[in-house]
PDB file of C-alpha atoms in Angstrom:
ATOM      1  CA  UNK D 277      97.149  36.073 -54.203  1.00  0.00           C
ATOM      2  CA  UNK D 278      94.092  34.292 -56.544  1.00  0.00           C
ATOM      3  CA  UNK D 279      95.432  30.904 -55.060  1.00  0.00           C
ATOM      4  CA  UNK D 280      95.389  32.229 -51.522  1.00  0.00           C
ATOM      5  CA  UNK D 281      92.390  33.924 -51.433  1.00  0.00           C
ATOM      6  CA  UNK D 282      90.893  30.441 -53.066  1.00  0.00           C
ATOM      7  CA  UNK D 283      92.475  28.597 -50.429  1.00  0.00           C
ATOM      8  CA  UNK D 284      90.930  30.585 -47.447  1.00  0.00           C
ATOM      9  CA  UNK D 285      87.357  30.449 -49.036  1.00  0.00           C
ATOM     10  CA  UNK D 286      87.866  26.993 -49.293  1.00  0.00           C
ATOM     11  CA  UNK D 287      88.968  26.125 -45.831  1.00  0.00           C
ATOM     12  CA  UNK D 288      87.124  28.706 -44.256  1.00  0.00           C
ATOM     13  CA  UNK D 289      83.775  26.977 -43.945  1.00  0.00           C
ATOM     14  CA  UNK D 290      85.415  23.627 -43.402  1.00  0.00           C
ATOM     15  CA  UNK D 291      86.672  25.339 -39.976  1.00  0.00           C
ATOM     16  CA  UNK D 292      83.154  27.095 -39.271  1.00  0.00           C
ATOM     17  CA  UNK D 293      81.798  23.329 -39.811  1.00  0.00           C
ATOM     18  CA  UNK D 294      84.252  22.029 -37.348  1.00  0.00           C
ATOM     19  CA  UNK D 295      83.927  24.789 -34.206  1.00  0.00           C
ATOM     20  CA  UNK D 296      80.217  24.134 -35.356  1.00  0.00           C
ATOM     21  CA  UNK D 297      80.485  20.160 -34.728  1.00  0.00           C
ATOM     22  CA  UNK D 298      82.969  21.027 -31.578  1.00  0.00           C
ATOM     23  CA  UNK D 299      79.985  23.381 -29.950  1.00  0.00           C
ATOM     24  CA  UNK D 300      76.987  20.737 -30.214  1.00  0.00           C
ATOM     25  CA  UNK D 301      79.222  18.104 -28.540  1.00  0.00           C
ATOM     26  CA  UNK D 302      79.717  20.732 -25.839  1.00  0.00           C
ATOM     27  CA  UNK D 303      76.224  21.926 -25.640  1.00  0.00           C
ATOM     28  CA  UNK D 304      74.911  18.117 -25.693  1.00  0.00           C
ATOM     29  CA  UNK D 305      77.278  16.979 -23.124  1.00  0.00           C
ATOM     30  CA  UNK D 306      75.747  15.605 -19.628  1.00  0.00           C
ATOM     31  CA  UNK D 307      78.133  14.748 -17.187  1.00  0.00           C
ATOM     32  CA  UNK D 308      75.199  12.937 -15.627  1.00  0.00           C
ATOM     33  CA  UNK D 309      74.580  14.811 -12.243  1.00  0.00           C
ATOM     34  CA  UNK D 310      72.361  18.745 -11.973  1.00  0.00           C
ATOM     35  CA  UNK D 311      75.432  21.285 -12.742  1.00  0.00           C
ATOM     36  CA  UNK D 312      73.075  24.100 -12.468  1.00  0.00           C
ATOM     37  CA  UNK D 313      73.355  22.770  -8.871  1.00  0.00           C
ATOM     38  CA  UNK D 314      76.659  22.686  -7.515  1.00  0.00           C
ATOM     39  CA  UNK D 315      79.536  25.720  -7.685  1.00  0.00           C
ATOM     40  CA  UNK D 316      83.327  24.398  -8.675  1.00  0.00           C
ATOM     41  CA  UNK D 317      85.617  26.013  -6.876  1.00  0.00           C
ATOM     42  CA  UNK D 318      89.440  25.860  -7.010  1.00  0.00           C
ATOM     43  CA  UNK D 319      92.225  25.765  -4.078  1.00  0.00           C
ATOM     44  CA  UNK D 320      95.821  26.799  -4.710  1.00  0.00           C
ATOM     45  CA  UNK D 321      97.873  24.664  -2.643  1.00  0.00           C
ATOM     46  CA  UNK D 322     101.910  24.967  -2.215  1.00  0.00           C
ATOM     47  CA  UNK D 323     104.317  22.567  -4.265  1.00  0.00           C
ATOM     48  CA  UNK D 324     102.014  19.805  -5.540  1.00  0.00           C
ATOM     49  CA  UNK D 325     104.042  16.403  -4.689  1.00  0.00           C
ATOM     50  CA  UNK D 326     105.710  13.898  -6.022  1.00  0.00           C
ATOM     51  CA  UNK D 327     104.047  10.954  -5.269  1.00  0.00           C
ATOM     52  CA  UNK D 328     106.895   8.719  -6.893  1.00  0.00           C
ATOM     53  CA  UNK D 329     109.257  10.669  -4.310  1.00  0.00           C
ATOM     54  CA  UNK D 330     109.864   9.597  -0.886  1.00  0.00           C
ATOM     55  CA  UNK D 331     108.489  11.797   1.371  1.00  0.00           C
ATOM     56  CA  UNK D 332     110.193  13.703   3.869  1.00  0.00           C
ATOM     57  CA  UNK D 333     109.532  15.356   6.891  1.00  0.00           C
ATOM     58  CA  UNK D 334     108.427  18.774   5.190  1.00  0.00           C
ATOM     59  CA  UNK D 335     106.362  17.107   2.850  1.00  0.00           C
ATOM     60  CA  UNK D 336     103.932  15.085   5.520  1.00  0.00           C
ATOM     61  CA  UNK D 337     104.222  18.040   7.286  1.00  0.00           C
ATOM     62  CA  UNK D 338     102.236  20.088   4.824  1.00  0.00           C
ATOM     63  CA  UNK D 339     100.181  17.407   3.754  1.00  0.00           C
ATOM     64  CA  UNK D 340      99.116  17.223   7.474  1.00  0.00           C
ATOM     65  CA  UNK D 341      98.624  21.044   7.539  1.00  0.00           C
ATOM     66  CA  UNK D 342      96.355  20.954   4.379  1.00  0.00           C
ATOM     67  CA  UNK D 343      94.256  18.102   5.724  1.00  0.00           C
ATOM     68  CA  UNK D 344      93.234  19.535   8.514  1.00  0.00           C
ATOM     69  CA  UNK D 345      92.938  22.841   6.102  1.00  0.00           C
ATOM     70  CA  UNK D 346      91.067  21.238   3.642  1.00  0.00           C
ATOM     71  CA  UNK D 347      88.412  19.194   7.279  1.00  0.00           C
ATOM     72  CA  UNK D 348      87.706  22.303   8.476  1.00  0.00           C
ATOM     73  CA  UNK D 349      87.100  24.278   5.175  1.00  0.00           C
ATOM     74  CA  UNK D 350      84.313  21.655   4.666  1.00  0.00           C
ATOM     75  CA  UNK D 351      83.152  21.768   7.589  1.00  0.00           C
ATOM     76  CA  UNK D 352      82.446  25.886   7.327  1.00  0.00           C
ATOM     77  CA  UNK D 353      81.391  25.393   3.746  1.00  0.00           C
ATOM     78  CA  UNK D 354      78.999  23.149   4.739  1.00  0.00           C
ATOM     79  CA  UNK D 355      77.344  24.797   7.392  1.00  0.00           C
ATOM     80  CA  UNK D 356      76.070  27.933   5.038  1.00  0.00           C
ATOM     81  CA  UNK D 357      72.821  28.248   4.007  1.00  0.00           C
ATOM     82  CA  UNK D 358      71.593  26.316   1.031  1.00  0.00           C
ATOM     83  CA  UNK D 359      74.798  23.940   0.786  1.00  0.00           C
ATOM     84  CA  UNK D 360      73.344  20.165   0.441  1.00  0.00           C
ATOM     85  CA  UNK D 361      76.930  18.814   0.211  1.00  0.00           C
ATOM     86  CA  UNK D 362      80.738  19.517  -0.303  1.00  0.00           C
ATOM     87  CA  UNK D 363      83.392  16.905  -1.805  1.00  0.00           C
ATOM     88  CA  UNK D 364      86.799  17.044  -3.864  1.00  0.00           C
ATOM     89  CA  UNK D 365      87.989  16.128  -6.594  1.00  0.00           C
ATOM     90  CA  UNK D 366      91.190  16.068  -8.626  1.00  0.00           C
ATOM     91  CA  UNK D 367      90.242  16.628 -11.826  1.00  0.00           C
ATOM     92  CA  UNK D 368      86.658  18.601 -12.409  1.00  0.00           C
ATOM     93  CA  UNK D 369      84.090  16.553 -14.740  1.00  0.00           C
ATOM     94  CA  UNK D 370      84.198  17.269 -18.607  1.00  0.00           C
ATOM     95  CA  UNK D 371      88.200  17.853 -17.555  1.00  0.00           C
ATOM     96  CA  UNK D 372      91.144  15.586 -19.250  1.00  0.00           C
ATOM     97  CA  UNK D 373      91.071  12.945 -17.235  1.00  0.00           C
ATOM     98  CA  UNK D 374      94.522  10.435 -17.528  1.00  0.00           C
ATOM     99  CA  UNK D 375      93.197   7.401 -19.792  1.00  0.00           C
ATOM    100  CA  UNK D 376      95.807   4.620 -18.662  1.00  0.00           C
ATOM    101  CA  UNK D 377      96.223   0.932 -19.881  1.00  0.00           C
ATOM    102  CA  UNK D 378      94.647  -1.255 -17.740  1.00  0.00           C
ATOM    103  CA  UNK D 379      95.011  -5.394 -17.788  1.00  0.00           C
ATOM    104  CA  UNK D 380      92.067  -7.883 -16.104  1.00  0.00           C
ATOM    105  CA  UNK D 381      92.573 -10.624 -13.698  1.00  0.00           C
ATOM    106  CA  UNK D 382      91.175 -12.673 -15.603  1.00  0.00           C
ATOM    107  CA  UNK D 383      93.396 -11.889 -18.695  1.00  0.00           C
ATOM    108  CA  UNK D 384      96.347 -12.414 -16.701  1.00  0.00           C
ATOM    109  CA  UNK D 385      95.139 -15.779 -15.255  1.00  0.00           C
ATOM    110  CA  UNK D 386      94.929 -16.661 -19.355  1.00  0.00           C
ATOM    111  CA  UNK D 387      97.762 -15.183 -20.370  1.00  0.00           C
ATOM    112  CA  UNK D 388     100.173 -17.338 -17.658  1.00  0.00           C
ATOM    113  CA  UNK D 389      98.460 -20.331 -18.087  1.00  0.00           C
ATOM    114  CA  UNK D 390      98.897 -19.801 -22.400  1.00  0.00           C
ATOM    115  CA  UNK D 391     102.368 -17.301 -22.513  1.00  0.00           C
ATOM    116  CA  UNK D 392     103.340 -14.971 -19.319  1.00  0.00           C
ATOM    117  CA  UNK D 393     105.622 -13.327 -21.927  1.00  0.00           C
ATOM    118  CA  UNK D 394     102.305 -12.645 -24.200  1.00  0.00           C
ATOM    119  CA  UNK D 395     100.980  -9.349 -24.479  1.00  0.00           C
ATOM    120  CA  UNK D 396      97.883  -9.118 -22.771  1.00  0.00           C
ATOM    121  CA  UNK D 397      94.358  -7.466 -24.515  1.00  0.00           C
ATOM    122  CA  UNK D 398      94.796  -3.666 -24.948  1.00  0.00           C
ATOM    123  CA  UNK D 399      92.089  -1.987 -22.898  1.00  0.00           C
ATOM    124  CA  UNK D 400      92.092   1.092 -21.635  1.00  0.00           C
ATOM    125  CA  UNK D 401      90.129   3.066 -18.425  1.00  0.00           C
ATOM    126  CA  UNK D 402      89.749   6.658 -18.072  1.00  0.00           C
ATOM    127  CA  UNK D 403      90.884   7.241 -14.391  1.00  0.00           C
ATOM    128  CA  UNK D 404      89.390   9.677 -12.000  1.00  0.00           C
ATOM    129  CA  UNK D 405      90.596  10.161  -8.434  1.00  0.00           C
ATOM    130  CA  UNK D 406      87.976  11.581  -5.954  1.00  0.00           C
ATOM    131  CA  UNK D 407      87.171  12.010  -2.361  1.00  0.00           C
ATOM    132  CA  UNK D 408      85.321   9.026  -0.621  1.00  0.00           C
ATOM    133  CA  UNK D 409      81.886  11.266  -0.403  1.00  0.00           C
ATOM    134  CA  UNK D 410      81.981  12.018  -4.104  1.00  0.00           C
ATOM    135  CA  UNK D 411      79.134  10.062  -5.301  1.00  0.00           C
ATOM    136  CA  UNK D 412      76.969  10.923  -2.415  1.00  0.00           C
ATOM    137  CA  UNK D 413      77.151  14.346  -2.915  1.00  0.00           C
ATOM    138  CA  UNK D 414      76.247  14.232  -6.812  1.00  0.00           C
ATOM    139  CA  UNK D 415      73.795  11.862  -6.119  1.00  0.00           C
ATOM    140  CA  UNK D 416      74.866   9.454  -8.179  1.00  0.00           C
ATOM    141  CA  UNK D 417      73.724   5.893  -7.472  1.00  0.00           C
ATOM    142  CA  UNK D 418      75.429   3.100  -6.670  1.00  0.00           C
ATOM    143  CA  UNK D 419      74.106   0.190  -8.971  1.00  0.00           C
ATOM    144  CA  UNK D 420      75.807  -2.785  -7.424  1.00  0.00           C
ATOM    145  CA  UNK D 421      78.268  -3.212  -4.549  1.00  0.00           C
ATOM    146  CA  UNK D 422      78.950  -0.182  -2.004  1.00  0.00           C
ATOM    147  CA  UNK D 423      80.667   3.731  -2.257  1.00  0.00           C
ATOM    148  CA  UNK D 424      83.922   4.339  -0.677  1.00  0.00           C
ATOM    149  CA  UNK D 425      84.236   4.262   2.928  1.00  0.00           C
ATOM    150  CA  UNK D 426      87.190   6.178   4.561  1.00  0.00           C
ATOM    151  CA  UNK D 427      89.251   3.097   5.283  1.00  0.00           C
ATOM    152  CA  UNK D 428      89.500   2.807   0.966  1.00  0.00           C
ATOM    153  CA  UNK D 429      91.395   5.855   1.088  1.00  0.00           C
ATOM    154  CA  UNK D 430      93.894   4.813   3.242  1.00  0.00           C
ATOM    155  CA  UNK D 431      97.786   4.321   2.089  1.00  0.00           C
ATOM    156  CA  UNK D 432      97.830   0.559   0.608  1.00  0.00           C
ATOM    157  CA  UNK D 433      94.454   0.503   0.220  1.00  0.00           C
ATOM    158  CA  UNK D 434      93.497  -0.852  -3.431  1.00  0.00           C
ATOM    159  CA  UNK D 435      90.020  -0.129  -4.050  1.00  0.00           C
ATOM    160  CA  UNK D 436      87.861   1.019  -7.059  1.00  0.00           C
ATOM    161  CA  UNK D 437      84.548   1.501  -8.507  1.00  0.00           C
ATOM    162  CA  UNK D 438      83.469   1.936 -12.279  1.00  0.00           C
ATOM    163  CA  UNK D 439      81.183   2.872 -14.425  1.00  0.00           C
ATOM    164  CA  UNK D 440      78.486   1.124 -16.698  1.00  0.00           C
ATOM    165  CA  UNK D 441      80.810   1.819 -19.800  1.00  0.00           C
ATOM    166  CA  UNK D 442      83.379  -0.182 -17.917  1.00  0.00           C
ATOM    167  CA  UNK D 443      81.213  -2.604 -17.599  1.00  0.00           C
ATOM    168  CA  UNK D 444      79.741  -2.627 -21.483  1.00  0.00           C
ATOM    169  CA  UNK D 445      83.232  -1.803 -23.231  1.00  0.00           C
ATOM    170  CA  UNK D 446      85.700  -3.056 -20.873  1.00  0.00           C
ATOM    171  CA  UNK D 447      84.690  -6.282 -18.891  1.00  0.00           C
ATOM    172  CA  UNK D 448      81.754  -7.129 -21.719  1.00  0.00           C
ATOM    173  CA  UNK D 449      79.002  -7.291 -19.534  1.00  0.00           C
ATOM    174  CA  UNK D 450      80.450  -9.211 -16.648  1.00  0.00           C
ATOM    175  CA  UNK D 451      79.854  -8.555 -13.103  1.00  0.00           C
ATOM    176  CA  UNK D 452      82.141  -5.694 -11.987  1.00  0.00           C
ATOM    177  CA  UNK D 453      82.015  -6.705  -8.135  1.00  0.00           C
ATOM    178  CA  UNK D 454      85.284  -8.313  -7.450  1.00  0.00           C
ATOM    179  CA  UNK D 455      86.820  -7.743 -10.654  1.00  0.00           C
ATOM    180  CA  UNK D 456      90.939  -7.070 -10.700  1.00  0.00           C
ATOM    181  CA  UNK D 457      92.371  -4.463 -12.429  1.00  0.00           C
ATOM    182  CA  UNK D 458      96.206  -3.487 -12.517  1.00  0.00           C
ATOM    183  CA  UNK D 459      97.639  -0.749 -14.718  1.00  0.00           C
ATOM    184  CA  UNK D 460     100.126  -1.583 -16.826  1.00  0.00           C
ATOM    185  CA  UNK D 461     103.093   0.536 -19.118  1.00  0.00           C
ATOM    186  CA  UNK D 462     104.924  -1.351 -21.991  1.00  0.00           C
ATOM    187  CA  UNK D 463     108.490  -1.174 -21.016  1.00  0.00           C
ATOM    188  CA  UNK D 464     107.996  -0.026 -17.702  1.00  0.00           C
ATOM    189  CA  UNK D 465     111.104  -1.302 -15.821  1.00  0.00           C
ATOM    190  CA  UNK D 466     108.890  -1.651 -12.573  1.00  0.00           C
ATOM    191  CA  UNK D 467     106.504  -3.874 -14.083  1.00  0.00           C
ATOM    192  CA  UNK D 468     102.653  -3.403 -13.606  1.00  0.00           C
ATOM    193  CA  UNK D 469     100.656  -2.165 -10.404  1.00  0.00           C
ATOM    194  CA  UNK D 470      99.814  -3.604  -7.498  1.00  0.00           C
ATOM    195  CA  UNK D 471      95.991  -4.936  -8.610  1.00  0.00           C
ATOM    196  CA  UNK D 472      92.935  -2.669  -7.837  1.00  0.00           C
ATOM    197  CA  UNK D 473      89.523  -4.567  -6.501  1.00  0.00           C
ATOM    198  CA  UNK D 474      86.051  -3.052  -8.026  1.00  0.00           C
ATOM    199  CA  UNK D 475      84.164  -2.337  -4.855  1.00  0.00           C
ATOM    200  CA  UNK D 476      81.224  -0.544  -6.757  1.00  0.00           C
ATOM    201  CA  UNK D 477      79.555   0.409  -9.809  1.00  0.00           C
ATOM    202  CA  UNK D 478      78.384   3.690 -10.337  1.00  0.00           C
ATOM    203  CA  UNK D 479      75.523   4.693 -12.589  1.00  0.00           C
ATOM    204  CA  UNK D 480      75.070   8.059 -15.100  1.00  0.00           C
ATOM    205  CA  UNK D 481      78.540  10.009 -14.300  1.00  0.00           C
ATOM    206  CA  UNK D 482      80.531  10.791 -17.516  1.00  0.00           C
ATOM    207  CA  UNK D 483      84.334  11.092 -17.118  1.00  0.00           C
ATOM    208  CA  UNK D 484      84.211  12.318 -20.753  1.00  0.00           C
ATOM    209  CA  UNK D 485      85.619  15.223 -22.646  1.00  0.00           C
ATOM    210  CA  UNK D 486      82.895  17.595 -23.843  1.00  0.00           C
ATOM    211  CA  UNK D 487      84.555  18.043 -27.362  1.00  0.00           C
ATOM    212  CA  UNK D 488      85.754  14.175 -27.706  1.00  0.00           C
ATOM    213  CA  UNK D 489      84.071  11.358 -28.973  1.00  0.00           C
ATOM    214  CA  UNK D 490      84.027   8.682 -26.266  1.00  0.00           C
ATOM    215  CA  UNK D 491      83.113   5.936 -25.278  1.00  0.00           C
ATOM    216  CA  UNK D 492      85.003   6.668 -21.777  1.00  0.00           C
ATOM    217  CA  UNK D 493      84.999   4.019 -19.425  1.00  0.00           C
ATOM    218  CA  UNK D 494      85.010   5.184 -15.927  1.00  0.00           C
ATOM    219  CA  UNK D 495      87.646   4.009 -13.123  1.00  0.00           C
ATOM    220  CA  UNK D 496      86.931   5.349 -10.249  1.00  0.00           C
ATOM    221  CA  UNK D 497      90.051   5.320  -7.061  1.00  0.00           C
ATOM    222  CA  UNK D 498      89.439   7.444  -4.320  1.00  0.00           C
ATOM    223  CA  UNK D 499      91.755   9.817  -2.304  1.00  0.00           C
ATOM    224  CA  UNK D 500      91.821  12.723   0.393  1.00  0.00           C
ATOM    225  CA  UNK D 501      92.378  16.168  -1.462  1.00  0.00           C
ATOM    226  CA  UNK D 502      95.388  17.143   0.766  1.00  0.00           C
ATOM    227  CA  UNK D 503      96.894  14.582  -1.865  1.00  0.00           C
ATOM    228  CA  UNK D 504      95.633  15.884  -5.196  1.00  0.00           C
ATOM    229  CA  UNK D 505      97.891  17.620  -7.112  1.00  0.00           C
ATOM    230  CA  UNK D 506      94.970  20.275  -7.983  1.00  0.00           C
ATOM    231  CA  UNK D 507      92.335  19.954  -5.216  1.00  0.00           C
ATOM    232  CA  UNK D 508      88.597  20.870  -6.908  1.00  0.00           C
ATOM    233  CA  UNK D 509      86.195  21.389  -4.585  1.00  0.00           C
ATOM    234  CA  UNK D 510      82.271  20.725  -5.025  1.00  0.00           C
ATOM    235  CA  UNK D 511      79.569  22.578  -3.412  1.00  0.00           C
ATOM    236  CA  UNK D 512      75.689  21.110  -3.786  1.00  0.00           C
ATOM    237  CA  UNK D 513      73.575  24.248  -3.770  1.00  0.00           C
ATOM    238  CA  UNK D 514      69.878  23.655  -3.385  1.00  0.00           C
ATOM    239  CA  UNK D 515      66.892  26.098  -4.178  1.00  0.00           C
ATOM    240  CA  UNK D 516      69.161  28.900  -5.831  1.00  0.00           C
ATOM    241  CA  UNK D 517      71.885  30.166  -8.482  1.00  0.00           C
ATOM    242  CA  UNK D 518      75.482  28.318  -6.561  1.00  0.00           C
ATOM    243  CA  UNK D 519      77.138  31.715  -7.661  1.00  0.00           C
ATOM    244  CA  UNK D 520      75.290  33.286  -4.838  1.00  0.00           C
ATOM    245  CA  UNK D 521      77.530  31.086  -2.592  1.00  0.00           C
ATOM    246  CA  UNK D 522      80.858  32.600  -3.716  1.00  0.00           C
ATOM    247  CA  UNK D 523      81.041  35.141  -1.889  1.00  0.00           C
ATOM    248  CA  UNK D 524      80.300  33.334   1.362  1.00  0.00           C
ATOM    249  CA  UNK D 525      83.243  30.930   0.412  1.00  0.00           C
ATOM    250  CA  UNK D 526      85.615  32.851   0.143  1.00  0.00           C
ATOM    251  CA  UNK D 527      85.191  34.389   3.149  1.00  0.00           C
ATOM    252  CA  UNK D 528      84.984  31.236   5.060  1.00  0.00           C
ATOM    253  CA  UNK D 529      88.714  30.463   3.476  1.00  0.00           C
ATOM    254  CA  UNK D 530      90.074  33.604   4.413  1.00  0.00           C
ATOM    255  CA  UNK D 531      89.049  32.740   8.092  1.00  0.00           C
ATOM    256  CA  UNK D 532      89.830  28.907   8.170  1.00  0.00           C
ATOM    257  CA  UNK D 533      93.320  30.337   6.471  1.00  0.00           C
ATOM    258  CA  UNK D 534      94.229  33.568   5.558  1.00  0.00           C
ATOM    259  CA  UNK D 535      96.606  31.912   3.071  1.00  0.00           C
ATOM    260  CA  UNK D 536      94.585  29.264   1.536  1.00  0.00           C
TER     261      UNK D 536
END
């Protein structure tokens, strides 16, 4: 019991220290765009899909259903009072994000010409997929190159943008405009992506986890949220507390779909 009662006291304030250091990150954490602005709000979709399955005549069904679900919800959303702007996302900022294994262009122009059986560099992107109006509506700027357009979300089309820690940690200061970028999975029998081409930069967003120490570099693909598997929605509230909003939401839902 004397050993026990040692070992709590002991570990005790190492775990108060901890939740302590966990908290600050948390409190100090800027995803870079005004939260107090904007109201997160979720939609529950049916059966997320596969996207490694082949569709079938169901499943573009309801993807076309949920499109045109998901047009005219922002259009009614963004008619209320006080709404500056409404986009989607997959994954909400200061969410887990996938980090995947990326390889360069340029890395796999060196490794050919030295080894194409060489292991490439080891880098690594924190990937975010968003709607083409994301950026716009968190007014975050666009540093070099353009935003999305709606033709980048397209099927087969293989755009990106990144962030400034892409730039710094990833590509070492090069330009990002143009840049290739595949993702790649050791022993993946299906070999590496089809390569992505950096449209954009984007300044002062943070794809970061609150409670984790970064740096998190930012890759950016965008998408219509009748594909996300979780569809986040965004609402830019100006001149007043977003929760006000609620209300007014889901009542717009209910009408645009009783089921949504």
């Amino acid at each position: 019991v004397i050993v026990a009662q040692v070992a709590v006291t002991v570990v005790f304030p190492a775990i108060v220290w901890f939740e302590s250091v966990q908290l600050g990150r948390m409190q100090d954490f800027n995803p870079g765009f005004a939260t107090n602005q904007f109201l997160a709000v979720q939609v529950e979709r049916d059966a997320p899909v596969d996207s490694n399955a082949t569709p079938d005549a169901a499943t573009v069904e309801r993807d076309a259903r949920m499109a045109a679900t998901l047009g005219a919800l922002r259009g009614r959303v963004a008619e209320l009072p006080g709404v500056a702007g409404v986009t989607f996302a997959e994954t909400l900022p200061g969410g887990e994000y996938p980090e995947r294994r990326i390889e360069l262009g340029y890395d796999a122009a060196e490794k050919t010409a030295r080894d194409p059986e060489a292991p490439g560099p080891f880098r690594y992107a924190t990937v975010a997929e968003t709607d083409t109006s994301y950026f716009d509506v968190l007014d975050a700027p666009i540093l070099a190159g353009r935003a999305f357009n709606a033709a980048d979300a397209e099927p087969g089309a293989l755009a990106a943008i990144v962030d400034q820690r892409f730039v710094d940690h990833v590509l070492q200061g090069r330009n990002p405009i143009g840049q290739q970028v595949r993702f790649v999975r050791p022993g993946n029998p299906e070999g590496p992506s089809e390569w992505y081409s950096v449209v954009g930069l984007v300044g002062k967003l943070d794809v970061g986890v609150p409670y984790r120490k970064g740096p998190f570099a930012g890759f950016y693909l965008p998408g219509t949220p009748d594909r996300f598997d979780d569809v986040q929605m965004m609402i830019h509230v100006r001149g007043g507390d977003p929760m006000t909003v609620a209300p007014q939401v889901r009542q717009v839902a209910a009408a645009v779909d009783p089921s949504l």
